[in-house]
């Protein structure tokens, strides 16, 4: 592939993403920018139809689109899945800088810890006794790895992450700043109005290829595991409680929360600020709309919304009916009047 | 009590929890596990009826249950409150490891700070001027105790906790990683569209035996205190705003939030993702359902739900009625038709 | 102005805030306290009518009120905007202590970083390569400034803040403990059920005079900026996603969340636990009620509530109508009965 300073031919990018050029295949772009910000040297992209009006005024040199975009007079890079193509192109144009391995003299590694090759430890990172870091693991400044925790190869922990003792993190994970893995679950037995802590003896297991956003928290199981399935992506400020099991390839958007012992299938999406109560089962490929509260089990492939969550079509119908209430009420009043007239007429007849 | 390697007789555990054995009192168990995970050497437990179906297939050697569980052919440990008994048994089997006292050479203690006996300070912990740590206080790695803060005896602060200056924490508290105590309240006076900070001069007081979950925040009062009552337990990512007073023995589940100056009685439960507006009073023993928003005062012992919060029975009735709307609408339409017929008939009669 | 030990004349405070004394202008106060806590030497204040009942029993020496408060027999300090006056008086009585400049020997500053004059760096603070700190910047203990980040003059970062590389923070900002600025946006392209990370190459720009509460997170843009306008104040545990632009002088209360690429005008208020979906536009001076979920664009000056958000009057009407449903249902039943009688009577007539 051409050097950055030379830019990229549209044809090169097309072959990278398995797409085709509709226009000048020899056009050269030097970067990627939004329709609004792009200049003549940039590739821009239309991956969300909401931004179609911006096409009219964009100064972009070329535009990455899906098939059948119906755009004339533009040099287009047409890809089957333009958002995926965008990911691939950005990755190629901006390869993640390899962190320079090396252990800061200000990091503290317990004598009983094991470090893989080419690890990078920032200043004031702490690695506990019996902890194991895989090859090329990166610990940001001030990150604390609890005793006996295991971090898989090529996993990156940003600054100020905490893993409590015994936490397991897989390979190629990205854990953002402020995340806390393995804190005690919220388990208390109440007697005579006082709460006694139920010891939280389980652990957290994060499988491979998981990403967890800033300041999210995953609590350890009471006895068993709290487990995040491989390839699941979690946004910021999300709460995963003790004993929750999330299947592979899920998406949990910001500020979602899952209460204790709930089991979530594969490919489940929970949108922003949604929640699920404890001890539930959500099937595979479930979608939970934003702000929804799930209080009951959800079957595979359901799309639920509302508080409490119901099928999203039922939720929409309810909303529509509530909107119609003024009309229903006035129809009711008119019926009452008409009926009263009839009744009085009947008395008159009698 | 018997050594770990020898396990525990069911009879021993029964006397520990004030329960009785229904079956082989001389059976020996070596650990505790969920019904799903338990093997023949484990005690399991049935504390939530949802898991009763798992009884059929569990391999557990014995099962901890409440009175009248009605389970045949199993060795049972029957306790009046099996969840409390579980707490007691786990505590006995897995006593919390005494932290090894000692001050990491990488901790920084201001000359004007006072430390009790047998404190344990992790690497990169910071103790400010005039701060006081009680006996056996534990500070995790990177925890920052602000100037003049006071931490009571036997309190454990996980890694990366921050107390702003002047914060008071009682005895035997557990403060989890990422918690921030004493940040400025969200107080701004707005004039001509610009916001001017109202100085936040109060403090945070956490009474004895409080636990606060990972990444939760408690802001200082503007002038007075923000106070968390003794024995109150707070989950992760909870927000307690400036000037809030929470009575003793409360339970605040994850992502709950309480706005400024609201006063909450004793033994109040706020479920996950619930919230209360500012300047309210919630009485004693109030229960706030998950996802609820409290916008008005709540009397003692009320159980409220919805947005805005109402008595939870009223909330359920509203939900049921909304569900009935399609039926109500069709009854209305049928009435209209029948009335129209009557009316036209009457005209015909006239 | 008089020394603290001498207190302040009511007349002095009146001239400070542009108000007037109604009562003894030579009365001296020595501090400020709530109506409940104030003693004879204190100035108290009535800025929220909810607390008017406390006037009867307050021991305060004088009371700060708005015009037309209608309080007799008390020495009053009358200000046009008493809450703003409170801010001014507290600021005067309790000037923020100037942090003692100086770089802790335990802070780590990369050789390529640039520091302004009189900066104050706490222990274990880390300043990355190419980062620039303006004059008088304060970094709390354990705060991490990523490579190439720029922090404006007089900005205070509490302990344990993280800025990812390339983050820009303006002058006179206050960033509270645990805040994370510049983490990766939640952008993944999904193909065949697997999620591929879209590189997050943009940055975060925090303009001047912004305050951000504890443990809030602001993600970097995918390509462009995530921007918080000047003078905007953000509470704790708030999520601002990638590519969001918030205009000047906004107020975001605790646990609010804004999804990716949404643009928010100036002087917008989002109350606690409210949220906005992605790719929306909220106009200037919009108010979003607590617990609201905005799923559509909102015009200037709208006040919206509900899930999904509608004009707050429409929301209130819907609530009122839902409350009337039991009545509507019984009116419907009674109509049905009366109509049936009429119908049978008619048959009888026929």
mmCIF file of N, CA and C in Angstrom, chain B residues 45-126:
data_model
loop_
_atom_site.group_PDB
_atom_site.id
_atom_site.type_symbol
_atom_site.label_atom_id
_atom_site.label_comp_id
_atom_site.label_asym_id
_atom_site.label_seq_id
_atom_site.Cartn_x
_atom_site.Cartn_y
_atom_site.Cartn_z
ATOM 1 N N UNK B 45 -27.609 -24.334 48.098
ATOM 2 C CA UNK B 45 -28.613 -23.561 48.835
ATOM 3 C C UNK B 45 -29.772 -23.208 47.908
ATOM 4 N N UNK B 46 -30.947 -23.094 48.499
ATOM 5 C CA UNK B 46 -32.124 -22.637 47.761
ATOM 6 C C UNK B 46 -32.664 -21.433 48.516
ATOM 7 N N UNK B 47 -32.267 -20.255 48.071
ATOM 8 C CA UNK B 47 -32.702 -19.034 48.765
ATOM 9 C C UNK B 47 -33.648 -18.221 47.902
ATOM 10 N N UNK B 48 -33.783 -18.607 46.634
ATOM 11 C CA UNK B 48 -34.664 -17.899 45.704
ATOM 12 C C UNK B 48 -35.482 -18.960 44.989
ATOM 13 N N UNK B 49 -36.816 -18.937 45.155
ATOM 14 C CA UNK B 49 -37.647 -20.019 44.604
ATOM 15 C C UNK B 49 -37.493 -20.193 43.097
ATOM 16 N N UNK B 50 -36.980 -19.165 42.427
ATOM 17 C CA UNK B 50 -36.773 -19.278 40.980
ATOM 18 C C UNK B 50 -35.879 -20.456 40.613
ATOM 19 N N UNK B 51 -34.994 -20.810 41.551
ATOM 20 C CA UNK B 51 -34.015 -21.846 41.217
ATOM 21 C C UNK B 51 -34.468 -23.245 41.638
ATOM 22 N N UNK B 52 -35.705 -23.370 42.115
ATOM 23 C CA UNK B 52 -36.207 -24.672 42.551
ATOM 24 C C UNK B 52 -36.081 -25.738 41.455
ATOM 25 N N UNK B 53 -36.349 -25.433 40.196
ATOM 26 C CA UNK B 53 -36.194 -26.473 39.171
ATOM 27 C C UNK B 53 -34.796 -27.090 39.141
ATOM 28 N N UNK B 54 -33.791 -26.325 39.558
ATOM 29 C CA UNK B 54 -32.427 -26.855 39.524
ATOM 30 C C UNK B 54 -32.201 -27.925 40.581
ATOM 31 N N UNK B 55 -33.136 -28.071 41.519
ATOM 32 C CA UNK B 55 -32.990 -29.095 42.561
ATOM 33 C C UNK B 55 -32.943 -30.494 41.943
ATOM 34 N N UNK B 56 -33.736 -30.684 40.900
ATOM 35 C CA UNK B 56 -33.881 -32.020 40.331
ATOM 36 C C UNK B 56 -32.536 -32.566 39.860
ATOM 37 N N UNK B 57 -31.693 -31.698 39.340
ATOM 38 C CA UNK B 57 -30.465 -32.176 38.710
ATOM 39 C C UNK B 57 -29.207 -31.837 39.488
ATOM 40 N N UNK B 58 -29.333 -31.162 40.626
ATOM 41 C CA UNK B 58 -28.106 -30.763 41.315
ATOM 42 C C UNK B 58 -27.374 -31.985 41.875
ATOM 43 N N UNK B 59 -26.060 -31.908 41.863
ATOM 44 C CA UNK B 59 -25.230 -32.978 42.411
ATOM 45 C C UNK B 59 -24.768 -32.632 43.824
ATOM 46 N N UNK B 60 -25.332 -31.561 44.406
ATOM 47 C CA UNK B 60 -24.882 -31.106 45.728
ATOM 48 C C UNK B 60 -25.021 -32.199 46.780
ATOM 49 N N UNK B 61 -24.082 -32.246 47.697
ATOM 50 C CA UNK B 61 -24.123 -33.216 48.786
ATOM 51 C C UNK B 61 -25.212 -32.892 49.788
ATOM 52 N N UNK B 62 -25.441 -31.606 50.019
ATOM 53 C CA UNK B 62 -26.481 -31.183 50.962
ATOM 54 C C UNK B 62 -26.997 -29.829 50.505
ATOM 55 N N UNK B 63 -28.186 -29.473 50.991
ATOM 56 C CA UNK B 63 -28.798 -28.222 50.528
ATOM 57 C C UNK B 63 -29.307 -27.422 51.718
ATOM 58 N N UNK B 64 -28.939 -26.170 51.728
ATOM 59 C CA UNK B 64 -29.417 -25.219 52.738
ATOM 60 C C UNK B 64 -30.754 -24.665 52.277
ATOM 61 N N UNK B 65 -31.775 -24.812 53.111
ATOM 62 C CA UNK B 65 -33.120 -24.362 52.715
ATOM 63 C C UNK B 65 -33.808 -23.678 53.890
ATOM 64 N N UNK B 66 -34.910 -23.007 53.586
ATOM 65 C CA UNK B 66 -35.754 -22.447 54.627
ATOM 66 C C UNK B 66 -36.714 -23.499 55.155
ATOM 67 N N UNK B 67 -37.463 -23.163 56.207
ATOM 68 C CA UNK B 67 -38.414 -24.122 56.762
ATOM 69 C C UNK B 67 -39.519 -24.421 55.744
ATOM 70 N N UNK B 68 -40.014 -25.638 55.784
ATOM 71 C CA UNK B 68 -41.115 -26.001 54.905
ATOM 72 C C UNK B 68 -40.757 -26.023 53.441
ATOM 73 N N UNK B 69 -39.501 -26.339 53.112
ATOM 74 C CA UNK B 69 -39.087 -26.316 51.707
ATOM 75 C C UNK B 69 -39.718 -27.466 50.941
ATOM 76 N N UNK B 70 -40.107 -28.540 51.673
ATOM 77 C CA UNK B 70 -40.776 -29.651 51.011
ATOM 78 C C UNK B 70 -39.913 -30.363 49.996
ATOM 79 N N UNK B 71 -38.694 -30.688 50.386
ATOM 80 C CA UNK B 71 -37.782 -31.396 49.481
ATOM 81 C C UNK B 71 -37.504 -32.763 50.081
ATOM 82 N N UNK B 72 -37.727 -33.794 49.313
ATOM 83 C CA UNK B 72 -37.525 -35.156 49.824
ATOM 84 C C UNK B 72 -36.235 -35.757 49.292
ATOM 85 N N UNK B 73 -35.725 -36.722 50.053
ATOM 86 C CA UNK B 73 -34.610 -37.522 49.560
ATOM 87 C C UNK B 73 -33.303 -36.769 49.468
ATOM 88 N N UNK B 74 -33.181 -35.697 50.218
ATOM 89 C CA UNK B 74 -31.943 -34.905 50.211
ATOM 90 C C UNK B 74 -31.528 -34.654 51.651
ATOM 91 N N UNK B 75 -30.231 -34.517 51.866
ATOM 92 C CA UNK B 75 -29.774 -34.070 53.177
ATOM 93 C C UNK B 75 -29.874 -32.551 53.210
ATOM 94 N N UNK B 76 -30.677 -32.085 54.146
ATOM 95 C CA UNK B 76 -30.987 -30.654 54.184
ATOM 96 C C UNK B 76 -30.450 -30.000 55.453
ATOM 97 N N UNK B 77 -29.980 -28.789 55.294
ATOM 98 C CA UNK B 77 -29.698 -27.921 56.437
ATOM 99 C C UNK B 77 -30.802 -26.868 56.439
ATOM 100 N N UNK B 78 -31.673 -26.944 57.446
ATOM 101 C CA UNK B 78 -32.852 -26.071 57.464
ATOM 102 C C UNK B 78 -32.596 -24.886 58.402
ATOM 103 N N UNK B 79 -32.675 -23.698 57.839
ATOM 104 C CA UNK B 79 -32.445 -22.488 58.653
ATOM 105 C C UNK B 79 -33.631 -21.560 58.502
ATOM 106 N N UNK B 80 -33.910 -20.833 59.558
ATOM 107 C CA UNK B 80 -35.043 -19.912 59.524
ATOM 108 C C UNK B 80 -34.893 -18.914 58.371
ATOM 109 N N UNK B 81 -33.697 -18.362 58.220
ATOM 110 C CA UNK B 81 -33.428 -17.401 57.139
ATOM 111 C C UNK B 81 -32.231 -17.934 56.355
ATOM 112 N N UNK B 82 -32.491 -18.699 55.309
ATOM 113 C CA UNK B 82 -31.365 -19.400 54.668
ATOM 114 C C UNK B 82 -30.351 -18.460 54.018
ATOM 115 N N UNK B 83 -30.774 -17.281 53.579
ATOM 116 C CA UNK B 83 -29.807 -16.364 52.950
ATOM 117 C C UNK B 83 -28.857 -15.813 54.008
ATOM 118 N N UNK B 84 -29.420 -15.486 55.188
ATOM 119 C CA UNK B 84 -28.562 -15.060 56.293
ATOM 120 C C UNK B 84 -27.625 -16.192 56.703
ATOM 121 N N UNK B 85 -28.172 -17.408 56.744
ATOM 122 C CA UNK B 85 -27.338 -18.562 57.109
ATOM 123 C C UNK B 85 -26.204 -18.739 56.093
ATOM 124 N N UNK B 86 -26.531 -18.508 54.821
ATOM 125 C CA UNK B 86 -25.493 -18.603 53.785
ATOM 126 C C UNK B 86 -24.372 -17.605 54.075
ATOM 127 N N UNK B 87 -24.768 -16.388 54.439
ATOM 128 C CA UNK B 87 -23.753 -15.378 54.774
ATOM 129 C C UNK B 87 -22.872 -15.861 55.919
ATOM 130 N N UNK B 88 -23.505 -16.411 56.942
ATOM 131 C CA UNK B 88 -22.737 -16.857 58.116
ATOM 132 C C UNK B 88 -21.805 -18.017 57.778
ATOM 133 N N UNK B 89 -22.323 -18.945 56.974
ATOM 134 C CA UNK B 89 -21.500 -20.110 56.626
ATOM 135 C C UNK B 89 -20.321 -19.698 55.750
ATOM 136 N N UNK B 90 -20.581 -18.825 54.769
ATOM 137 C CA UNK B 90 -19.484 -18.385 53.890
ATOM 138 C C UNK B 90 -18.431 -17.631 54.688
ATOM 139 N N UNK B 91 -18.903 -16.817 55.610
ATOM 140 C CA UNK B 91 -17.968 -16.073 56.452
ATOM 141 C C UNK B 91 -17.071 -17.021 57.258
ATOM 142 N N UNK B 92 -17.699 -18.090 57.778
ATOM 143 C CA UNK B 92 -16.920 -19.045 58.562
ATOM 144 C C UNK B 92 -15.958 -19.842 57.683
ATOM 145 N N UNK B 93 -16.451 -20.245 56.538
ATOM 146 C CA UNK B 93 -15.590 -21.067 55.669
ATOM 147 C C UNK B 93 -14.482 -20.253 55.012
ATOM 148 N N UNK B 94 -14.792 -18.990 54.730
ATOM 149 C CA UNK B 94 -13.822 -18.145 54.015
ATOM 150 C C UNK B 94 -13.612 -16.850 54.785
ATOM 151 N N UNK B 95 -12.987 -16.921 55.938
ATOM 152 C CA UNK B 95 -12.766 -15.673 56.676
ATOM 153 C C UNK B 95 -11.947 -14.715 55.812
ATOM 154 N N UNK B 96 -12.357 -13.457 55.811
ATOM 155 C CA UNK B 96 -11.635 -12.466 55.009
ATOM 156 C C UNK B 96 -10.172 -12.465 55.445
ATOM 157 N N UNK B 97 -9.261 -12.566 54.484
ATOM 158 C CA UNK B 97 -7.844 -12.579 54.852
ATOM 159 C C UNK B 97 -7.476 -11.264 55.529
ATOM 160 N N UNK B 98 -6.839 -11.369 56.673
ATOM 161 C CA UNK B 98 -6.394 -10.150 57.336
ATOM 162 C C UNK B 98 -5.356 -9.489 56.442
ATOM 163 N N UNK B 99 -5.576 -8.234 56.076
ATOM 164 C CA UNK B 99 -4.567 -7.567 55.237
ATOM 165 C C UNK B 99 -3.274 -7.446 56.034
ATOM 166 N N UNK B 100 -2.170 -7.679 55.356
ATOM 167 C CA UNK B 100 -0.907 -7.536 56.090
ATOM 168 C C UNK B 100 -0.642 -6.059 56.296
ATOM 169 N N UNK B 101 -0.599 -5.643 57.545
ATOM 170 C CA UNK B 101 -0.361 -4.221 57.789
ATOM 171 C C UNK B 101 1.018 -3.826 57.291
ATOM 172 N N UNK B 102 1.175 -2.561 57.124
ATOM 173 C CA UNK B 102 2.465 -2.077 56.633
ATOM 174 C C UNK B 102 2.243 -0.986 55.627
ATOM 175 N N UNK B 103 3.176 -0.071 55.591
ATOM 176 C CA UNK B 103 3.065 1.079 54.712
ATOM 177 C C UNK B 103 4.027 0.893 53.562
ATOM 178 N N UNK B 104 3.470 0.782 52.355
ATOM 179 C CA UNK B 104 4.331 0.632 51.190
ATOM 180 C C UNK B 104 5.335 1.780 51.146
ATOM 181 N N UNK B 105 6.560 1.461 50.804
ATOM 182 C CA UNK B 105 7.543 2.552 50.644
ATOM 183 C C UNK B 105 7.122 3.524 49.542
ATOM 184 N N UNK B 106 6.185 3.099 48.700
ATOM 185 C CA UNK B 106 5.716 3.975 47.633
ATOM 186 C C UNK B 106 4.458 4.735 48.005
ATOM 187 N N UNK B 107 3.977 4.590 49.236
ATOM 188 C CA UNK B 107 2.860 5.430 49.674
ATOM 189 C C UNK B 107 3.440 6.754 50.160
ATOM 190 N N UNK B 108 2.612 7.805 50.097
ATOM 191 C CA UNK B 108 3.085 9.120 50.548
ATOM 192 C C UNK B 108 2.143 9.636 51.623
ATOM 193 N N UNK B 109 2.692 9.816 52.813
ATOM 194 C CA UNK B 109 1.901 10.283 53.948
ATOM 195 C C UNK B 109 2.430 11.660 54.342
ATOM 196 N N UNK B 110 1.527 12.663 54.317
ATOM 197 C CA UNK B 110 1.963 14.019 54.670
ATOM 198 C C UNK B 110 2.427 14.032 56.130
ATOM 199 N N UNK B 111 3.412 14.872 56.421
ATOM 200 C CA UNK B 111 3.948 14.899 57.783
ATOM 201 C C UNK B 111 2.859 15.159 58.826
ATOM 202 N N UNK B 112 1.854 15.944 58.468
ATOM 203 C CA UNK B 112 0.830 16.272 59.447
ATOM 204 C C UNK B 112 -0.277 15.257 59.571
ATOM 205 N N UNK B 113 -0.164 14.094 58.953
ATOM 206 C CA UNK B 113 -1.214 13.079 59.047
ATOM 207 C C UNK B 113 -0.990 12.188 60.261
ATOM 208 N N UNK B 114 -2.074 11.556 60.731
ATOM 209 C CA UNK B 114 -1.996 10.676 61.900
ATOM 210 C C UNK B 114 -2.474 9.289 61.504
ATOM 211 N N UNK B 115 -1.671 8.283 61.782
ATOM 212 C CA UNK B 115 -2.052 6.924 61.406
ATOM 213 C C UNK B 115 -2.246 6.083 62.656
ATOM 214 N N UNK B 116 -3.333 5.267 62.692
ATOM 215 C CA UNK B 116 -3.556 4.342 63.791
ATOM 216 C C UNK B 116 -2.590 3.165 63.714
ATOM 217 N N UNK B 117 -2.808 2.197 64.595
ATOM 218 C CA UNK B 117 -1.924 1.028 64.580
ATOM 219 C C UNK B 117 -2.348 0.089 63.461
ATOM 220 N N UNK B 118 -1.367 -0.630 62.970
ATOM 221 C CA UNK B 118 -1.600 -1.702 62.001
ATOM 222 C C UNK B 118 -2.347 -1.251 60.750
ATOM 223 N N UNK B 119 -2.116 -0.042 60.303
ATOM 224 C CA UNK B 119 -2.711 0.368 59.027
ATOM 225 C C UNK B 119 -1.945 -0.296 57.884
ATOM 226 N N UNK B 120 -2.631 -0.423 56.748
ATOM 227 C CA UNK B 120 -1.999 -1.009 55.557
ATOM 228 C C UNK B 120 -2.168 -0.022 54.413
ATOM 229 N N UNK B 121 -1.073 0.484 53.883
ATOM 230 C CA UNK B 121 -1.146 1.461 52.788
ATOM 231 C C UNK B 121 -0.482 0.878 51.551
ATOM 232 N N UNK B 122 -1.253 0.765 50.471
ATOM 233 C CA UNK B 122 -0.713 0.225 49.232
ATOM 234 C C UNK B 122 0.208 1.212 48.546
ATOM 235 N N UNK B 123 0.876 0.726 47.500
ATOM 236 C CA UNK B 123 1.762 1.612 46.747
ATOM 237 C C UNK B 123 0.979 2.781 46.143
ATOM 238 N N UNK B 124 1.594 3.948 46.155
ATOM 239 C CA UNK B 124 1.040 5.152 45.529
ATOM 240 C C UNK B 124 -0.228 5.654 46.215
ATOM 241 N N UNK B 125 -0.525 5.123 47.394
ATOM 242 C CA UNK B 125 -1.569 5.738 48.210
ATOM 243 C C UNK B 125 -1.025 7.070 48.719
ATOM 244 N N UNK B 126 -1.942 8.033 48.905
ATOM 245 C CA UNK B 126 -1.550 9.370 49.326
ATOM 246 C C UNK B 126 -2.431 9.779 50.506
#
